[in-house]
Amino acid sequence: MTDIARLQEGLLRVRERFLDDLDGRERVVKALRMEISSTGNPGPSRDAAQRQLHRIAGTAATLGLPELGQAASICEDELVQVQGGKAFDADRTEGMLQDVLRQISKARTGG
């Protein structure tokens, strides 16, 4: 087996683990979306969601999932700006979270 083939095989294993881990990350993102939907504000689940979005954004593009990485990065940036004092727009943030969830679903199905 060539070095390139070994590298590709290793990346496939990392990608599979990443996709397996998306279940837990998806639950955290959904919790924030539901919190915003029901209260109009990001509450206690914001920090956990922000961390998971950061992890998704940092890994997805490297593993061939650029749309997921981009969606997570945009949403994470929005949460960071809100934490820094930017006015919170529930509809905008909820739309971003929904896009991340769509991209997670797409990544799972290979679409």
Short mmCIF file of N, CA and C in Angstrom, two decimals, residues 22-104:
data_model
loop_
_atom_site.label_atom_id
_atom_site.label_comp_id
_atom_site.label_asym_id
_atom_site.label_seq_id
_atom_site.Cartn_x
_atom_site.Cartn_y
_atom_site.Cartn_z
N LEU A 22 -21.37 13.41 14.98
CA LEU A 22 -22.33 14.46 14.65
C LEU A 22 -23.65 14.29 15.40
N ASP A 23 -23.99 13.08 15.81
CA ASP A 23 -25.24 12.87 16.54
C ASP A 23 -25.29 13.73 17.80
N GLY A 24 -24.25 13.66 18.59
CA GLY A 24 -24.20 14.45 19.82
C GLY A 24 -24.14 15.94 19.54
N ARG A 25 -23.38 16.31 18.55
CA ARG A 25 -23.27 17.74 18.21
C ARG A 25 -24.59 18.27 17.68
N GLU A 26 -25.27 17.44 16.92
CA GLU A 26 -26.58 17.84 16.39
C GLU A 26 -27.57 18.09 17.53
N ARG A 27 -27.54 17.24 18.56
CA ARG A 27 -28.45 17.42 19.70
C ARG A 27 -28.21 18.76 20.39
N VAL A 28 -26.96 19.16 20.51
CA VAL A 28 -26.63 20.43 21.16
C VAL A 28 -27.13 21.60 20.30
N VAL A 29 -26.93 21.53 19.00
CA VAL A 29 -27.40 22.58 18.09
C VAL A 29 -28.93 22.66 18.12
N LYS A 30 -29.59 21.50 18.11
CA LYS A 30 -31.05 21.47 18.19
C LYS A 30 -31.56 22.08 19.49
N ALA A 31 -30.86 21.81 20.58
CA ALA A 31 -31.27 22.36 21.88
C ALA A 31 -31.24 23.88 21.84
N LEU A 32 -30.21 24.46 21.25
CA LEU A 32 -30.14 25.92 21.15
C LEU A 32 -31.24 26.44 20.24
N ARG A 33 -31.48 25.78 19.14
CA ARG A 33 -32.53 26.20 18.22
C ARG A 33 -33.90 26.20 18.92
N MET A 34 -34.16 25.14 19.69
CA MET A 34 -35.42 25.05 20.42
C MET A 34 -35.52 26.12 21.51
N GLU A 35 -34.41 26.39 22.15
CA GLU A 35 -34.38 27.42 23.20
C GLU A 35 -34.72 28.78 22.59
N ILE A 36 -34.11 29.09 21.46
CA ILE A 36 -34.37 30.36 20.78
C ILE A 36 -35.82 30.41 20.30
N SER A 37 -36.29 29.30 19.75
CA SER A 37 -37.64 29.23 19.23
C SER A 37 -38.68 29.46 20.33
N SER A 38 -38.43 28.91 21.51
CA SER A 38 -39.43 29.01 22.57
C SER A 38 -39.30 30.29 23.41
N THR A 39 -38.08 30.82 23.54
CA THR A 39 -37.91 32.00 24.41
C THR A 39 -37.53 33.27 23.65
N GLY A 40 -37.03 33.11 22.43
CA GLY A 40 -36.57 34.28 21.68
C GLY A 40 -35.17 34.72 22.04
N ASN A 41 -34.52 33.98 22.91
CA ASN A 41 -33.18 34.34 23.36
C ASN A 41 -32.28 33.11 23.43
N PRO A 42 -30.97 33.34 23.18
CA PRO A 42 -30.05 32.24 23.41
C PRO A 42 -29.83 32.14 24.92
N GLY A 43 -29.98 30.99 25.46
CA GLY A 43 -29.85 30.83 26.91
C GLY A 43 -28.63 30.00 27.25
N PRO A 44 -28.77 29.16 28.23
CA PRO A 44 -27.64 28.37 28.74
C PRO A 44 -27.01 27.45 27.70
N SER A 45 -27.76 27.03 26.70
CA SER A 45 -27.19 26.09 25.73
C SER A 45 -26.33 26.80 24.67
N ARG A 46 -26.27 28.12 24.70
CA ARG A 46 -25.47 28.85 23.70
C ARG A 46 -24.00 28.48 23.74
N ASP A 47 -23.42 28.44 24.92
CA ASP A 47 -21.98 28.16 25.02
C ASP A 47 -21.65 26.76 24.49
N ALA A 48 -22.46 25.78 24.86
CA ALA A 48 -22.22 24.42 24.39
C ALA A 48 -22.38 24.35 22.87
N ALA A 49 -23.40 25.00 22.35
CA ALA A 49 -23.61 24.99 20.90
C ALA A 49 -22.46 25.69 20.19
N GLN A 50 -22.01 26.79 20.74
CA GLN A 50 -20.90 27.52 20.15
C GLN A 50 -19.65 26.65 20.07
N ARG A 51 -19.37 25.90 21.12
CA ARG A 51 -18.21 24.99 21.11
C ARG A 51 -18.37 23.91 20.04
N GLN A 52 -19.56 23.34 19.94
CA GLN A 52 -19.77 22.28 18.95
C GLN A 52 -19.70 22.84 17.52
N LEU A 53 -20.25 24.02 17.33
CA LEU A 53 -20.16 24.65 16.00
C LEU A 53 -18.70 24.91 15.64
N HIS A 54 -17.91 25.32 16.62
CA HIS A 54 -16.48 25.55 16.38
C HIS A 54 -15.80 24.26 15.94
N ARG A 55 -16.10 23.17 16.62
CA ARG A 55 -15.50 21.87 16.26
C ARG A 55 -15.93 21.43 14.86
N ILE A 56 -17.20 21.60 14.58
CA ILE A 56 -17.70 21.22 13.24
C ILE A 56 -17.01 22.08 12.18
N ALA A 57 -16.98 23.38 12.40
CA ALA A 57 -16.40 24.30 11.42
C ALA A 57 -14.92 23.99 11.17
N GLY A 58 -14.21 23.63 12.22
CA GLY A 58 -12.79 23.38 12.10
C GLY A 58 -12.42 22.07 11.44
N THR A 59 -13.36 21.14 11.40
CA THR A 59 -13.05 19.80 10.90
C THR A 59 -13.73 19.47 9.58
N ALA A 60 -14.94 19.93 9.40
CA ALA A 60 -15.77 19.50 8.27
C ALA A 60 -15.10 19.73 6.90
N ALA A 61 -14.60 20.92 6.68
CA ALA A 61 -14.01 21.21 5.36
C ALA A 61 -12.80 20.32 5.08
N THR A 62 -12.01 20.05 6.10
CA THR A 62 -10.84 19.19 5.93
C THR A 62 -11.23 17.78 5.50
N LEU A 63 -12.42 17.36 5.93
CA LEU A 63 -12.89 16.01 5.63
C LEU A 63 -13.83 15.96 4.43
N GLY A 64 -13.81 17.00 3.61
CA GLY A 64 -14.60 16.99 2.38
C GLY A 64 -16.04 17.40 2.56
N LEU A 65 -16.34 18.15 3.61
CA LEU A 65 -17.70 18.62 3.87
C LEU A 65 -17.70 20.15 3.99
N PRO A 66 -17.31 20.85 2.91
CA PRO A 66 -17.14 22.31 3.00
C PRO A 66 -18.42 23.08 3.31
N GLU A 67 -19.57 22.62 2.82
CA GLU A 67 -20.81 23.34 3.08
C GLU A 67 -21.17 23.29 4.57
N LEU A 68 -20.95 22.14 5.18
CA LEU A 68 -21.20 22.00 6.61
C LEU A 68 -20.24 22.89 7.39
N GLY A 69 -18.98 22.87 7.02
CA GLY A 69 -17.99 23.71 7.69
C GLY A 69 -18.33 25.19 7.60
N GLN A 70 -18.74 25.61 6.43
CA GLN A 70 -19.10 27.03 6.20
C GLN A 70 -20.33 27.42 7.03
N ALA A 71 -21.37 26.57 7.01
CA ALA A 71 -22.58 26.88 7.76
C ALA A 71 -22.29 26.98 9.25
N ALA A 72 -21.49 26.04 9.76
CA ALA A 72 -21.14 26.05 11.18
C ALA A 72 -20.30 27.28 11.53
N SER A 73 -19.38 27.64 10.66
CA SER A 73 -18.52 28.80 10.91
C SER A 73 -19.33 30.10 10.95
N ILE A 74 -20.25 30.25 10.02
CA ILE A 74 -21.09 31.46 9.98
C ILE A 74 -21.92 31.57 11.25
N CYS A 75 -22.50 30.45 11.67
CA CYS A 75 -23.33 30.45 12.87
C CYS A 75 -22.49 30.71 14.12
N GLU A 76 -21.34 30.08 14.20
CA GLU A 76 -20.45 30.31 15.34
C GLU A 76 -20.06 31.78 15.41
N ASP A 77 -19.69 32.37 14.27
CA ASP A 77 -19.31 33.78 14.26
C ASP A 77 -20.44 34.67 14.77
N GLU A 78 -21.67 34.35 14.38
CA GLU A 78 -22.82 35.12 14.85
C GLU A 78 -22.95 35.03 16.37
N LEU A 79 -22.80 33.83 16.92
CA LEU A 79 -22.92 33.67 18.37
C LEU A 79 -21.79 34.39 19.11
N VAL A 80 -20.60 34.38 18.54
CA VAL A 80 -19.47 35.09 19.14
C VAL A 80 -19.75 36.60 19.15
N GLN A 81 -20.28 37.11 18.05
CA GLN A 81 -20.58 38.55 17.96
C GLN A 81 -21.68 38.94 18.95
N VAL A 82 -22.68 38.09 19.09
CA VAL A 82 -23.75 38.37 20.06
C VAL A 82 -23.17 38.37 21.48
N GLN A 83 -22.31 37.43 21.76
CA GLN A 83 -21.67 37.38 23.07
C GLN A 83 -20.85 38.66 23.31
N GLY A 84 -20.31 39.21 22.22
CA GLY A 84 -19.51 40.43 22.33
C GLY A 84 -20.33 41.71 22.37
N GLY A 85 -21.67 41.59 22.31
CA GLY A 85 -22.50 42.77 22.43
C GLY A 85 -23.38 43.09 21.24
N LYS A 86 -23.22 42.37 20.15
CA LYS A 86 -24.07 42.60 18.98
C LYS A 86 -25.52 42.27 19.35
N ALA A 87 -26.45 43.05 18.83
CA ALA A 87 -27.87 42.79 19.08
C ALA A 87 -28.25 41.41 18.56
N PHE A 88 -29.01 40.69 19.36
CA PHE A 88 -29.41 39.34 19.00
C PHE A 88 -30.64 39.38 18.11
N ASP A 89 -30.58 38.68 16.99
CA ASP A 89 -31.70 38.55 16.05
C ASP A 89 -32.10 37.07 16.04
N ALA A 90 -33.17 36.75 16.75
CA ALA A 90 -33.58 35.36 16.92
C ALA A 90 -33.87 34.69 15.58
N ASP A 91 -34.58 35.37 14.68
CA ASP A 91 -34.93 34.76 13.40
C ASP A 91 -33.68 34.46 12.58
N ARG A 92 -32.76 35.40 12.56
CA ARG A 92 -31.51 35.21 11.80
C ARG A 92 -30.71 34.03 12.36
N THR A 93 -30.54 34.02 13.67
CA THR A 93 -29.76 32.95 14.29
C THR A 93 -30.45 31.60 14.14
N GLU A 94 -31.75 31.58 14.29
CA GLU A 94 -32.49 30.33 14.13
C GLU A 94 -32.34 29.81 12.69
N GLY A 95 -32.37 30.71 11.72
CA GLY A 95 -32.16 30.32 10.33
C GLY A 95 -30.77 29.74 10.11
N MET A 96 -29.77 30.32 10.74
CA MET A 96 -28.40 29.81 10.63
C MET A 96 -28.28 28.42 11.24
N LEU A 97 -28.90 28.25 12.40
CA LEU A 97 -28.87 26.94 13.06
C LEU A 97 -29.58 25.90 12.20
N GLN A 98 -30.69 26.29 11.59
CA GLN A 98 -31.42 25.38 10.72
C GLN A 98 -30.57 24.98 9.52
N ASP A 99 -29.79 25.92 9.00
CA ASP A 99 -28.89 25.60 7.89
C ASP A 99 -27.83 24.59 8.32
N VAL A 100 -27.29 24.77 9.51
CA VAL A 100 -26.30 23.80 10.03
C VAL A 100 -26.94 22.42 10.14
N LEU A 101 -28.15 22.36 10.66
CA LEU A 101 -28.84 21.07 10.80
C LEU A 101 -29.11 20.43 9.44
N ARG A 102 -29.47 21.23 8.44
CA ARG A 102 -29.65 20.71 7.07
C ARG A 102 -28.35 20.15 6.54
N GLN A 103 -27.25 20.84 6.77
CA GLN A 103 -25.95 20.40 6.28
C GLN A 103 -25.49 19.12 7.01
N ILE A 104 -25.82 18.99 8.29
CA ILE A 104 -25.51 17.77 9.03
C ILE A 104 -26.25 16.60 8.39
#
